[in-house]
Amino acid sequence: MIFKQVFDQKSSTYTYLIASSTGREALIIDPVLENVEDYIKLLSELDLRLVKVIDTHIHADHVTGAGKLRDKTKCVTIMGDHTPADAVEIKVKDEEVIKLDELNIRALYTPGHTSDSFSFLMDNYLFSGDTLLINGTGRTDFQNGNAKDSYDSIFHKLLKLPSETLLYPGHDYNGKMVSSIGKEKKFNPRLQINDVDEYIEIMNNLNLKTPDQIDFNIASNLKLGSI
Ligand code: FE
């Protein structure tokens, strides 16, 4: 298996490239529009053929590179089946398996940060989008976000995975690249709570600034970054 983690400085987004070392098929998770040429260069350096691109959810803080990658490489675009983006070619269901040569990537519906958020699990690599972050969790104050759904997705789904599962989030603002389910269970301050009401109370009082250009980003992402 070939695995690369690429960081976008401007939005602190992590993009992931996964590929089979035998068949050379590649998949990209959460590409950023401005970095599409870099991904294409990386694919060619590694002698890989991009066949699939996934967005974990409709992003509010950056524009997706999914549409541009589809146009340039003829790869297929994938999102979870709760996406409001009509342009997505394949909409996967909870527990559906995405194939990449001999690799299997399992889709997990994990709403809360947004109503369309999915996470993706490949062996012991969990790509959590913005559902579960390192030492944090994705905000729930726009795009049909819901703190109770976030609690259920995290506590009843993601934290049920084996503790050694590696956590690769959609963002990090503090230079952290990877964690594990076990570490987050123990140390993530937002998860050290007694019940769902305590979690909802925390999430409803984060008082975060609205992302710059949120309306433009969402409108553009509904068209896979084509406007
Ligand atoms: Fe997000």
mmCIF file with all atom_site columns, C-alpha atoms and ligand atoms in Angstrom:
data_model
loop_
_atom_site.group_PDB
_atom_site.id
_atom_site.type_symbol
_atom_site.label_atom_id
_atom_site.label_alt_id
_atom_site.label_comp_id
_atom_site.label_asym_id
_atom_site.label_entity_id
_atom_site.label_seq_id
_atom_site.pdbx_PDB_ins_code
_atom_site.Cartn_x
_atom_site.Cartn_y
_atom_site.Cartn_z
_atom_site.occupancy
_atom_site.B_iso_or_equiv
_atom_site.pdbx_formal_charge
_atom_site.auth_seq_id
_atom_site.auth_comp_id
_atom_site.auth_asym_id
_atom_site.auth_atom_id
_atom_site.pdbx_PDB_model_num
ATOM   1   C  CA . MET A 1 1   ? 0.000   0.000  0.000   1.00 0.00 ? 1   MET A CA 1
ATOM   2   C  CA . ILE A 1 2   ? 1.166   3.507  -0.814  1.00 0.00 ? 2   ILE A CA 1
ATOM   3   C  CA . PHE A 1 3   ? 0.055   6.283  1.526   1.00 0.00 ? 3   PHE A CA 1
ATOM   4   C  CA . LYS A 1 4   ? 0.707   10.053 1.422   1.00 0.00 ? 4   LYS A CA 1
ATOM   5   C  CA . GLN A 1 5   ? -0.607  12.813 3.654   1.00 0.00 ? 5   GLN A CA 1
ATOM   6   C  CA . VAL A 1 6   ? -0.586  16.292 2.098   1.00 0.00 ? 6   VAL A CA 1
ATOM   7   C  CA . PHE A 1 7   ? -1.197  19.485 4.108   1.00 0.00 ? 7   PHE A CA 1
ATOM   8   C  CA . ASP A 1 8   ? -2.874  22.646 2.772   1.00 0.00 ? 8   ASP A CA 1
ATOM   9   C  CA . GLN A 1 9   ? -1.413  25.602 4.700   1.00 0.00 ? 9   GLN A CA 1
ATOM   10  C  CA . LYS A 1 10  ? -4.218  28.051 3.961   1.00 0.00 ? 10  LYS A CA 1
ATOM   11  C  CA . SER A 1 11  ? -7.113  25.951 5.289   1.00 0.00 ? 11  SER A CA 1
ATOM   12  C  CA . SER A 1 12  ? -5.092  23.517 7.477   1.00 0.00 ? 12  SER A CA 1
ATOM   13  C  CA . THR A 1 13  ? -6.707  20.684 5.511   1.00 0.00 ? 13  THR A CA 1
ATOM   14  C  CA . TYR A 1 14  ? -5.237  17.211 5.229   1.00 0.00 ? 14  TYR A CA 1
ATOM   15  C  CA . THR A 1 15  ? -5.617  15.440 1.897   1.00 0.00 ? 15  THR A CA 1
ATOM   16  C  CA . TYR A 1 16  ? -4.837  11.738 1.645   1.00 0.00 ? 16  TYR A CA 1
ATOM   17  C  CA . LEU A 1 17  ? -3.574  9.715  -1.277  1.00 0.00 ? 17  LEU A CA 1
ATOM   18  C  CA . ILE A 1 18  ? -3.955  5.950  -1.024  1.00 0.00 ? 18  ILE A CA 1
ATOM   19  C  CA . ALA A 1 19  ? -2.849  3.511  -3.677  1.00 0.00 ? 19  ALA A CA 1
ATOM   20  C  CA . SER A 1 20  ? -2.306  -0.127 -4.296  1.00 0.00 ? 20  SER A CA 1
ATOM   21  C  CA . SER A 1 21  ? 1.355   -0.894 -4.878  1.00 0.00 ? 21  SER A CA 1
ATOM   22  C  CA . THR A 1 22  ? 0.460   -3.843 -7.087  1.00 0.00 ? 22  THR A CA 1
ATOM   23  C  CA . GLY A 1 23  ? -2.312  -2.523 -9.360  1.00 0.00 ? 23  GLY A CA 1
ATOM   24  C  CA . ARG A 1 24  ? -1.258  1.182  -9.258  1.00 0.00 ? 24  ARG A CA 1
ATOM   25  C  CA . GLU A 1 25  ? -4.832  2.397  -8.755  1.00 0.00 ? 25  GLU A CA 1
ATOM   26  C  CA . ALA A 1 26  ? -5.025  5.491  -6.562  1.00 0.00 ? 26  ALA A CA 1
ATOM   27  C  CA . LEU A 1 27  ? -7.680  7.277  -4.553  1.00 0.00 ? 27  LEU A CA 1
ATOM   28  C  CA . ILE A 1 28  ? -7.600  10.795 -3.084  1.00 0.00 ? 28  ILE A CA 1
ATOM   29  C  CA . ILE A 1 29  ? -9.610  11.878 -0.040  1.00 0.00 ? 29  ILE A CA 1
ATOM   30  C  CA . ASP A 1 30  ? -10.543 15.560 0.461   1.00 0.00 ? 30  ASP A CA 1
ATOM   31  C  CA . PRO A 1 31  ? -8.486  17.285 -2.260  1.00 0.00 ? 31  PRO A CA 1
ATOM   32  C  CA . VAL A 1 32  ? -8.099  21.091 -2.155  1.00 0.00 ? 32  VAL A CA 1
ATOM   33  C  CA . LEU A 1 33  ? -8.681  22.939 -5.434  1.00 0.00 ? 33  LEU A CA 1
ATOM   34  C  CA . GLU A 1 34  ? -5.497  25.058 -5.278  1.00 0.00 ? 34  GLU A CA 1
ATOM   35  C  CA . ASN A 1 35  ? -3.329  21.925 -4.875  1.00 0.00 ? 35  ASN A CA 1
ATOM   36  C  CA . VAL A 1 36  ? -4.666  19.849 -7.760  1.00 0.00 ? 36  VAL A CA 1
ATOM   37  C  CA . GLU A 1 37  ? -1.518  20.313 -9.880  1.00 0.00 ? 37  GLU A CA 1
ATOM   38  C  CA . ASP A 1 38  ? 0.610   19.099 -6.936  1.00 0.00 ? 38  ASP A CA 1
ATOM   39  C  CA . TYR A 1 39  ? -1.499  15.933 -6.626  1.00 0.00 ? 39  TYR A CA 1
ATOM   40  C  CA . ILE A 1 40  ? -1.187  15.273 -10.353 1.00 0.00 ? 40  ILE A CA 1
ATOM   41  C  CA . LYS A 1 41  ? 2.587   15.669 -10.120 1.00 0.00 ? 41  LYS A CA 1
ATOM   42  C  CA . LEU A 1 42  ? 2.711   13.317 -7.122  1.00 0.00 ? 42  LEU A CA 1
ATOM   43  C  CA . LEU A 1 43  ? 0.601   10.715 -8.944  1.00 0.00 ? 43  LEU A CA 1
ATOM   44  C  CA . SER A 1 44  ? 2.906   10.827 -11.928 1.00 0.00 ? 44  SER A CA 1
ATOM   45  C  CA . GLU A 1 45  ? 6.072   10.642 -9.781  1.00 0.00 ? 45  GLU A CA 1
ATOM   46  C  CA . LEU A 1 46  ? 4.666   7.552  -8.072  1.00 0.00 ? 46  LEU A CA 1
ATOM   47  C  CA . ASP A 1 47  ? 3.470   6.088  -11.375 1.00 0.00 ? 47  ASP A CA 1
ATOM   48  C  CA . LEU A 1 48  ? -0.133  5.887  -10.163 1.00 0.00 ? 48  LEU A CA 1
ATOM   49  C  CA . ARG A 1 49  ? -3.466  6.134  -11.930 1.00 0.00 ? 49  ARG A CA 1
ATOM   50  C  CA . LEU A 1 50  ? -6.108  8.154  -10.084 1.00 0.00 ? 50  LEU A CA 1
ATOM   51  C  CA . VAL A 1 51  ? -9.398  6.258  -10.311 1.00 0.00 ? 51  VAL A CA 1
ATOM   52  C  CA . LYS A 1 52  ? -11.438 7.623  -7.392  1.00 0.00 ? 52  LYS A CA 1
ATOM   53  C  CA . VAL A 1 53  ? -11.774 10.836 -5.427  1.00 0.00 ? 53  VAL A CA 1
ATOM   54  C  CA . ILE A 1 54  ? -13.771 11.153 -2.206  1.00 0.00 ? 54  ILE A CA 1
ATOM   55  C  CA . ASP A 1 55  ? -15.028 14.171 -0.283  1.00 0.00 ? 55  ASP A CA 1
ATOM   56  C  CA . THR A 1 56  ? -15.911 13.283 3.308   1.00 0.00 ? 56  THR A CA 1
ATOM   57  C  CA . HIS A 1 57  ? -18.514 16.103 3.367   1.00 0.00 ? 57  HIS A CA 1
ATOM   58  C  CA . ILE A 1 58  ? -19.370 19.445 1.772   1.00 0.00 ? 58  ILE A CA 1
ATOM   59  C  CA . HIS A 1 59  ? -16.603 21.665 3.122   1.00 0.00 ? 59  HIS A CA 1
ATOM   60  C  CA . ALA A 1 60  ? -17.199 25.216 4.353   1.00 0.00 ? 60  ALA A CA 1
ATOM   61  C  CA . ASP A 1 61  ? -13.611 26.382 4.636   1.00 0.00 ? 61  ASP A CA 1
ATOM   62  C  CA . HIS A 1 62  ? -12.042 25.484 1.277   1.00 0.00 ? 62  HIS A CA 1
ATOM   63  C  CA . VAL A 1 63  ? -13.058 24.535 -2.240  1.00 0.00 ? 63  VAL A CA 1
ATOM   64  C  CA . THR A 1 64  ? -12.763 20.885 -3.205  1.00 0.00 ? 64  THR A CA 1
ATOM   65  C  CA . GLY A 1 65  ? -10.460 19.766 -6.007  1.00 0.00 ? 65  GLY A CA 1
ATOM   66  C  CA . ALA A 1 66  ? -12.731 16.800 -6.820  1.00 0.00 ? 66  ALA A CA 1
ATOM   67  C  CA . GLY A 1 67  ? -14.296 18.292 -9.967  1.00 0.00 ? 67  GLY A CA 1
ATOM   68  C  CA . LYS A 1 68  ? -10.970 19.448 -11.382 1.00 0.00 ? 68  LYS A CA 1
ATOM   69  C  CA . LEU A 1 69  ? -9.355  16.068 -10.702 1.00 0.00 ? 69  LEU A CA 1
ATOM   70  C  CA . ARG A 1 70  ? -12.312 14.330 -12.408 1.00 0.00 ? 70  ARG A CA 1
ATOM   71  C  CA . ASP A 1 71  ? -11.915 16.600 -15.454 1.00 0.00 ? 71  ASP A CA 1
ATOM   72  C  CA . LYS A 1 72  ? -8.152  16.101 -15.642 1.00 0.00 ? 72  LYS A CA 1
ATOM   73  C  CA . THR A 1 73  ? -7.876  12.377 -14.894 1.00 0.00 ? 73  THR A CA 1
ATOM   74  C  CA . LYS A 1 74  ? -11.351 10.937 -15.621 1.00 0.00 ? 74  LYS A CA 1
ATOM   75  C  CA . CYS A 1 75  ? -11.506 9.584  -12.087 1.00 0.00 ? 75  CYS A CA 1
ATOM   76  C  CA . VAL A 1 76  ? -14.875 8.911  -10.467 1.00 0.00 ? 76  VAL A CA 1
ATOM   77  C  CA . THR A 1 77  ? -16.214 11.238 -7.765  1.00 0.00 ? 77  THR A CA 1
ATOM   78  C  CA . ILE A 1 78  ? -17.588 9.695  -4.552  1.00 0.00 ? 78  ILE A CA 1
ATOM   79  C  CA . MET A 1 79  ? -19.415 11.020 -1.500  1.00 0.00 ? 79  MET A CA 1
ATOM   80  C  CA . GLY A 1 80  ? -21.771 9.528  1.065   1.00 0.00 ? 80  GLY A CA 1
ATOM   81  C  CA . ASP A 1 81  ? -25.401 9.171  0.113   1.00 0.00 ? 81  ASP A CA 1
ATOM   82  C  CA . HIS A 1 82  ? -26.512 12.083 2.295   1.00 0.00 ? 82  HIS A CA 1
ATOM   83  C  CA . THR A 1 83  ? -24.629 14.582 0.147   1.00 0.00 ? 83  THR A CA 1
ATOM   84  C  CA . PRO A 1 84  ? -26.607 17.499 -1.278  1.00 0.00 ? 84  PRO A CA 1
ATOM   85  C  CA . ALA A 1 85  ? -24.183 17.610 -4.260  1.00 0.00 ? 85  ALA A CA 1
ATOM   86  C  CA . ASP A 1 86  ? -26.019 16.268 -7.315  1.00 0.00 ? 86  ASP A CA 1
ATOM   87  C  CA . ALA A 1 87  ? -22.845 16.240 -9.412  1.00 0.00 ? 87  ALA A CA 1
ATOM   88  C  CA . VAL A 1 88  ? -21.323 13.370 -7.394  1.00 0.00 ? 88  VAL A CA 1
ATOM   89  C  CA . GLU A 1 89  ? -21.216 10.221 -9.536  1.00 0.00 ? 89  GLU A CA 1
ATOM   90  C  CA . ILE A 1 90  ? -21.196 7.532  -6.833  1.00 0.00 ? 90  ILE A CA 1
ATOM   91  C  CA . LYS A 1 91  ? -23.032 8.012  -3.551  1.00 0.00 ? 91  LYS A CA 1
ATOM   92  C  CA . VAL A 1 92  ? -22.033 5.318  -1.069  1.00 0.00 ? 92  VAL A CA 1
ATOM   93  C  CA . LYS A 1 93  ? -24.169 3.971  1.748   1.00 0.00 ? 93  LYS A CA 1
ATOM   94  C  CA . ASP A 1 94  ? -23.178 3.393  5.359   1.00 0.00 ? 94  ASP A CA 1
ATOM   95  C  CA . GLU A 1 95  ? -20.992 0.236  5.530   1.00 0.00 ? 95  GLU A CA 1
ATOM   96  C  CA . GLU A 1 96  ? -20.553 0.097  1.748   1.00 0.00 ? 96  GLU A CA 1
ATOM   97  C  CA . VAL A 1 97  ? -17.106 -1.032 0.606   1.00 0.00 ? 97  VAL A CA 1
ATOM   98  C  CA . ILE A 1 98  ? -15.138 0.917  -2.015  1.00 0.00 ? 98  ILE A CA 1
ATOM   99  C  CA . LYS A 1 99  ? -12.614 -1.186 -3.938  1.00 0.00 ? 99  LYS A CA 1
ATOM   100 C  CA . LEU A 1 100 ? -9.183  -0.007 -5.024  1.00 0.00 ? 100 LEU A CA 1
ATOM   101 C  CA . ASP A 1 101 ? -7.405  -2.957 -6.605  1.00 0.00 ? 101 ASP A CA 1
ATOM   102 C  CA . GLU A 1 102 ? -6.962  -5.345 -3.650  1.00 0.00 ? 102 GLU A CA 1
ATOM   103 C  CA . LEU A 1 103 ? -7.651  -2.610 -1.045  1.00 0.00 ? 103 LEU A CA 1
ATOM   104 C  CA . ASN A 1 104 ? -11.041 -2.214 0.633   1.00 0.00 ? 104 ASN A CA 1
ATOM   105 C  CA . ILE A 1 105 ? -12.247 1.108  2.012   1.00 0.00 ? 105 ILE A CA 1
ATOM   106 C  CA . ARG A 1 106 ? -15.357 0.963  4.186   1.00 0.00 ? 106 ARG A CA 1
ATOM   107 C  CA . ALA A 1 107 ? -17.726 3.960  4.261   1.00 0.00 ? 107 ALA A CA 1
ATOM   108 C  CA . LEU A 1 108 ? -19.124 4.898  7.682   1.00 0.00 ? 108 LEU A CA 1
ATOM   109 C  CA . TYR A 1 109 ? -21.947 7.409  8.012   1.00 0.00 ? 109 TYR A CA 1
ATOM   110 C  CA . THR A 1 110 ? -20.899 9.762  10.817  1.00 0.00 ? 110 THR A CA 1
ATOM   111 C  CA . PRO A 1 111 ? -23.172 12.834 10.811  1.00 0.00 ? 111 PRO A CA 1
ATOM   112 C  CA . GLY A 1 112 ? -22.857 15.659 13.327  1.00 0.00 ? 112 GLY A CA 1
ATOM   113 C  CA . HIS A 1 113 ? -20.266 18.089 11.976  1.00 0.00 ? 113 HIS A CA 1
ATOM   114 C  CA . THR A 1 114 ? -22.569 18.233 8.930   1.00 0.00 ? 114 THR A CA 1
ATOM   115 C  CA . SER A 1 115 ? -25.570 16.082 8.076   1.00 0.00 ? 115 SER A CA 1
ATOM   116 C  CA . ASP A 1 116 ? -23.670 14.542 5.136   1.00 0.00 ? 116 ASP A CA 1
ATOM   117 C  CA . SER A 1 117 ? -20.391 13.643 6.911   1.00 0.00 ? 117 SER A CA 1
ATOM   118 C  CA . PHE A 1 118 ? -18.875 10.230 6.258   1.00 0.00 ? 118 PHE A CA 1
ATOM   119 C  CA . SER A 1 119 ? -15.680 8.660  7.592   1.00 0.00 ? 119 SER A CA 1
ATOM   120 C  CA . PHE A 1 120 ? -13.700 6.018  5.709   1.00 0.00 ? 120 PHE A CA 1
ATOM   121 C  CA . LEU A 1 121 ? -11.860 3.030  7.141   1.00 0.00 ? 121 LEU A CA 1
ATOM   122 C  CA . MET A 1 122 ? -9.118  1.108  5.366   1.00 0.00 ? 122 MET A CA 1
ATOM   123 C  CA . ASP A 1 123 ? -7.574  -1.660 7.486   1.00 0.00 ? 123 ASP A CA 1
ATOM   124 C  CA . ASN A 1 124 ? -6.551  0.241  10.616  1.00 0.00 ? 124 ASN A CA 1
ATOM   125 C  CA . TYR A 1 125 ? -6.466  3.663  8.961   1.00 0.00 ? 125 TYR A CA 1
ATOM   126 C  CA . LEU A 1 126 ? -9.483  5.821  9.816   1.00 0.00 ? 126 LEU A CA 1
ATOM   127 C  CA . PHE A 1 127 ? -10.073 8.940  7.715   1.00 0.00 ? 127 PHE A CA 1
ATOM   128 C  CA . SER A 1 128 ? -12.501 10.795 9.936   1.00 0.00 ? 128 SER A CA 1
ATOM   129 C  CA . GLY A 1 129 ? -13.066 13.977 7.936   1.00 0.00 ? 129 GLY A CA 1
ATOM   130 C  CA . ASP A 1 130 ? -14.121 16.590 10.480  1.00 0.00 ? 130 ASP A CA 1
ATOM   131 C  CA . THR A 1 131 ? -16.141 14.186 12.649  1.00 0.00 ? 131 THR A CA 1
ATOM   132 C  CA . LEU A 1 132 ? -13.282 13.370 15.021  1.00 0.00 ? 132 LEU A CA 1
ATOM   133 C  CA . LEU A 1 133 ? -10.185 15.579 15.163  1.00 0.00 ? 133 LEU A CA 1
ATOM   134 C  CA . ILE A 1 134 ? -6.986  15.188 17.189  1.00 0.00 ? 134 ILE A CA 1
ATOM   135 C  CA . ASN A 1 135 ? -7.821  16.651 20.623  1.00 0.00 ? 135 ASN A CA 1
ATOM   136 C  CA . GLY A 1 136 ? -11.079 18.002 19.245  1.00 0.00 ? 136 GLY A CA 1
ATOM   137 C  CA . THR A 1 137 ? -14.239 17.298 17.288  1.00 0.00 ? 137 THR A CA 1
ATOM   138 C  CA . GLY A 1 138 ? -15.741 19.041 14.258  1.00 0.00 ? 138 GLY A CA 1
ATOM   139 C  CA . ARG A 1 139 ? -17.919 22.057 15.029  1.00 0.00 ? 139 ARG A CA 1
ATOM   140 C  CA . THR A 1 140 ? -21.661 21.492 14.671  1.00 0.00 ? 140 THR A CA 1
ATOM   141 C  CA . ASP A 1 141 ? -23.008 25.023 14.221  1.00 0.00 ? 141 ASP A CA 1
ATOM   142 C  CA . PHE A 1 142 ? -23.769 25.119 10.477  1.00 0.00 ? 142 PHE A CA 1
ATOM   143 C  CA . GLN A 1 143 ? -24.677 22.912 7.451   1.00 0.00 ? 143 GLN A CA 1
ATOM   144 C  CA . ASN A 1 144 ? -27.282 21.008 9.501   1.00 0.00 ? 144 ASN A CA 1
ATOM   145 C  CA . GLY A 1 145 ? -24.645 20.194 12.093  1.00 0.00 ? 145 GLY A CA 1
ATOM   146 C  CA . ASN A 1 146 ? -25.996 18.579 15.236  1.00 0.00 ? 146 ASN A CA 1
ATOM   147 C  CA . ALA A 1 147 ? -24.153 18.012 18.505  1.00 0.00 ? 147 ALA A CA 1
ATOM   148 C  CA . LYS A 1 148 ? -26.187 14.932 19.469  1.00 0.00 ? 148 LYS A CA 1
ATOM   149 C  CA . ASP A 1 149 ? -25.490 13.319 16.079  1.00 0.00 ? 149 ASP A CA 1
ATOM   150 C  CA . SER A 1 150 ? -21.807 14.146 16.525  1.00 0.00 ? 150 SER A CA 1
ATOM   151 C  CA . TYR A 1 151 ? -21.847 12.461 19.962  1.00 0.00 ? 151 TYR A CA 1
ATOM   152 C  CA . ASP A 1 152 ? -23.551 9.362  18.554  1.00 0.00 ? 152 ASP A CA 1
ATOM   153 C  CA . SER A 1 153 ? -21.180 9.124  15.561  1.00 0.00 ? 153 SER A CA 1
ATOM   154 C  CA . ILE A 1 154 ? -18.126 9.470  17.786  1.00 0.00 ? 154 ILE A CA 1
ATOM   155 C  CA . PHE A 1 155 ? -19.123 7.461  20.849  1.00 0.00 ? 155 PHE A CA 1
ATOM   156 C  CA . HIS A 1 156 ? -21.260 4.789  19.223  1.00 0.00 ? 156 HIS A CA 1
ATOM   157 C  CA . LYS A 1 157 ? -19.289 4.313  16.033  1.00 0.00 ? 157 LYS A CA 1
ATOM   158 C  CA . LEU A 1 158 ? -15.735 5.651  15.819  1.00 0.00 ? 158 LEU A CA 1
ATOM   159 C  CA . LEU A 1 159 ? -14.696 4.984  19.419  1.00 0.00 ? 159 LEU A CA 1
ATOM   160 C  CA . LYS A 1 160 ? -15.955 1.399  19.053  1.00 0.00 ? 160 LYS A CA 1
ATOM   161 C  CA . LEU A 1 161 ? -13.136 0.724  16.577  1.00 0.00 ? 161 LEU A CA 1
ATOM   162 C  CA . PRO A 1 162 ? -10.045 -1.037 18.001  1.00 0.00 ? 162 PRO A CA 1
ATOM   163 C  CA . SER A 1 163 ? -7.867  1.354  20.076  1.00 0.00 ? 163 SER A CA 1
ATOM   164 C  CA . GLU A 1 164 ? -4.880  0.839  17.782  1.00 0.00 ? 164 GLU A CA 1
ATOM   165 C  CA . THR A 1 165 ? -6.860  2.235  14.791  1.00 0.00 ? 165 THR A CA 1
ATOM   166 C  CA . LEU A 1 166 ? -4.892  5.169  13.391  1.00 0.00 ? 166 LEU A CA 1
ATOM   167 C  CA . LEU A 1 167 ? -6.805  8.444  13.233  1.00 0.00 ? 167 LEU A CA 1
ATOM   168 C  CA . TYR A 1 168 ? -6.151  10.641 10.210  1.00 0.00 ? 168 TYR A CA 1
ATOM   169 C  CA . PRO A 1 169 ? -8.373  13.738 10.492  1.00 0.00 ? 169 PRO A CA 1
ATOM   170 C  CA . GLY A 1 170 ? -9.523  16.213 7.842   1.00 0.00 ? 170 GLY A CA 1
ATOM   171 C  CA . HIS A 1 171 ? -7.814  19.132 9.578   1.00 0.00 ? 171 HIS A CA 1
ATOM   172 C  CA . ASP A 1 172 ? -5.296  19.941 12.221  1.00 0.00 ? 172 ASP A CA 1
ATOM   173 C  CA . TYR A 1 173 ? -4.467  23.432 13.422  1.00 0.00 ? 173 TYR A CA 1
ATOM   174 C  CA . ASN A 1 174 ? -1.615  22.461 15.749  1.00 0.00 ? 174 ASN A CA 1
ATOM   175 C  CA . GLY A 1 175 ? 0.812   20.532 13.560  1.00 0.00 ? 175 GLY A CA 1
ATOM   176 C  CA . LYS A 1 176 ? -0.390  17.074 14.622  1.00 0.00 ? 176 LYS A CA 1
ATOM   177 C  CA . MET A 1 177 ? -0.542  14.532 11.805  1.00 0.00 ? 177 MET A CA 1
ATOM   178 C  CA . VAL A 1 178 ? -1.890  11.323 13.264  1.00 0.00 ? 178 VAL A CA 1
ATOM   179 C  CA . SER A 1 179 ? -3.373  9.927  16.454  1.00 0.00 ? 179 SER A CA 1
ATOM   180 C  CA . SER A 1 180 ? -5.207  6.739  17.391  1.00 0.00 ? 180 SER A CA 1
ATOM   181 C  CA . ILE A 1 181 ? -8.648  5.848  18.677  1.00 0.00 ? 181 ILE A CA 1
ATOM   182 C  CA . GLY A 1 182 ? -7.084  4.739  21.987  1.00 0.00 ? 182 GLY A CA 1
ATOM   183 C  CA . LYS A 1 183 ? -5.245  8.044  22.462  1.00 0.00 ? 183 LYS A CA 1
ATOM   184 C  CA . GLU A 1 184 ? -8.315  10.136 21.646  1.00 0.00 ? 184 GLU A CA 1
ATOM   185 C  CA . LYS A 1 185 ? -10.477 8.131  24.042  1.00 0.00 ? 185 LYS A CA 1
ATOM   186 C  CA . LYS A 1 186 ? -7.992  8.859  26.806  1.00 0.00 ? 186 LYS A CA 1
ATOM   187 C  CA . PHE A 1 187 ? -6.756  12.359 26.065  1.00 0.00 ? 187 PHE A CA 1
ATOM   188 C  CA . ASN A 1 188 ? -9.152  14.243 23.748  1.00 0.00 ? 188 ASN A CA 1
ATOM   189 C  CA . PRO A 1 189 ? -10.506 16.878 26.193  1.00 0.00 ? 189 PRO A CA 1
ATOM   190 C  CA . ARG A 1 190 ? -13.877 17.019 24.457  1.00 0.00 ? 190 ARG A CA 1
ATOM   191 C  CA . LEU A 1 191 ? -14.463 13.317 25.007  1.00 0.00 ? 191 LEU A CA 1
ATOM   192 C  CA . GLN A 1 192 ? -13.790 13.348 28.766  1.00 0.00 ? 192 GLN A CA 1
ATOM   193 C  CA . ILE A 1 193 ? -17.462 13.808 29.617  1.00 0.00 ? 193 ILE A CA 1
ATOM   194 C  CA . ASN A 1 194 ? -20.124 11.957 31.560  1.00 0.00 ? 194 ASN A CA 1
ATOM   195 C  CA . ASP A 1 195 ? -23.023 12.057 29.135  1.00 0.00 ? 195 ASP A CA 1
ATOM   196 C  CA . VAL A 1 196 ? -24.447 13.360 25.886  1.00 0.00 ? 196 VAL A CA 1
ATOM   197 C  CA . ASP A 1 197 ? -25.896 16.489 27.533  1.00 0.00 ? 197 ASP A CA 1
ATOM   198 C  CA . GLU A 1 198 ? -22.449 17.565 28.678  1.00 0.00 ? 198 GLU A CA 1
ATOM   199 C  CA . TYR A 1 199 ? -21.148 17.134 25.121  1.00 0.00 ? 199 TYR A CA 1
ATOM   200 C  CA . ILE A 1 200 ? -24.052 19.146 23.645  1.00 0.00 ? 200 ILE A CA 1
ATOM   201 C  CA . GLU A 1 201 ? -23.402 21.908 26.187  1.00 0.00 ? 201 GLU A CA 1
ATOM   202 C  CA . ILE A 1 202 ? -19.732 22.114 25.140  1.00 0.00 ? 202 ILE A CA 1
ATOM   203 C  CA . MET A 1 203 ? -20.533 22.085 21.407  1.00 0.00 ? 203 MET A CA 1
ATOM   204 C  CA . ASN A 1 204 ? -23.227 24.741 21.689  1.00 0.00 ? 204 ASN A CA 1
ATOM   205 C  CA . ASN A 1 205 ? -20.864 27.136 23.456  1.00 0.00 ? 205 ASN A CA 1
ATOM   206 C  CA . LEU A 1 206 ? -17.722 27.009 21.310  1.00 0.00 ? 206 LEU A CA 1
ATOM   207 C  CA . ASN A 1 207 ? -18.327 30.533 19.930  1.00 0.00 ? 207 ASN A CA 1
ATOM   208 C  CA . LEU A 1 208 ? -16.153 29.957 16.870  1.00 0.00 ? 208 LEU A CA 1
ATOM   209 C  CA . LYS A 1 209 ? -15.697 32.478 14.084  1.00 0.00 ? 209 LYS A CA 1
ATOM   210 C  CA . THR A 1 210 ? -17.556 31.675 10.844  1.00 0.00 ? 210 THR A CA 1
ATOM   211 C  CA . PRO A 1 211 ? -15.086 30.561 8.124   1.00 0.00 ? 211 PRO A CA 1
ATOM   212 C  CA . ASP A 1 212 ? -14.131 33.194 5.541   1.00 0.00 ? 212 ASP A CA 1
ATOM   213 C  CA . GLN A 1 213 ? -16.049 32.863 2.272   1.00 0.00 ? 213 GLN A CA 1
ATOM   214 C  CA . ILE A 1 214 ? -18.289 30.133 3.682   1.00 0.00 ? 214 ILE A CA 1
ATOM   215 C  CA . ASP A 1 215 ? -21.168 30.882 1.275   1.00 0.00 ? 215 ASP A CA 1
ATOM   216 C  CA . PHE A 1 216 ? -18.905 30.854 -1.781  1.00 0.00 ? 216 PHE A CA 1
ATOM   217 C  CA . ASN A 1 217 ? -17.132 27.672 -0.634  1.00 0.00 ? 217 ASN A CA 1
ATOM   218 C  CA . ILE A 1 218 ? -20.361 25.759 -0.009  1.00 0.00 ? 218 ILE A CA 1
ATOM   219 C  CA . ALA A 1 219 ? -21.948 26.890 -3.281  1.00 0.00 ? 219 ALA A CA 1
ATOM   220 C  CA . SER A 1 220 ? -18.815 25.884 -5.148  1.00 0.00 ? 220 SER A CA 1
ATOM   221 C  CA . ASN A 1 221 ? -18.495 22.542 -3.356  1.00 0.00 ? 221 ASN A CA 1
ATOM   222 C  CA . LEU A 1 222 ? -22.090 21.638 -4.214  1.00 0.00 ? 222 LEU A CA 1
ATOM   223 C  CA . LYS A 1 223 ? -20.799 21.683 -7.797  1.00 0.00 ? 223 LYS A CA 1
ATOM   224 C  CA . LEU A 1 224 ? -17.596 19.833 -6.801  1.00 0.00 ? 224 LEU A CA 1
ATOM   225 C  CA . GLY A 1 225 ? -15.552 23.028 -7.039  1.00 0.00 ? 225 GLY A CA 1
ATOM   226 C  CA . SER A 1 226 ? -16.627 23.913 -10.553 1.00 0.00 ? 226 SER A CA 1
ATOM   227 C  CA . ILE A 1 227 ? -17.573 27.559 -9.910  1.00 0.00 ? 227 ILE A CA 1
HETATM 228 FE FE . FE  B 2 .   ? -15.715 20.557 7.605   1.00 0.00 ? 1   FE  B FE 1
#
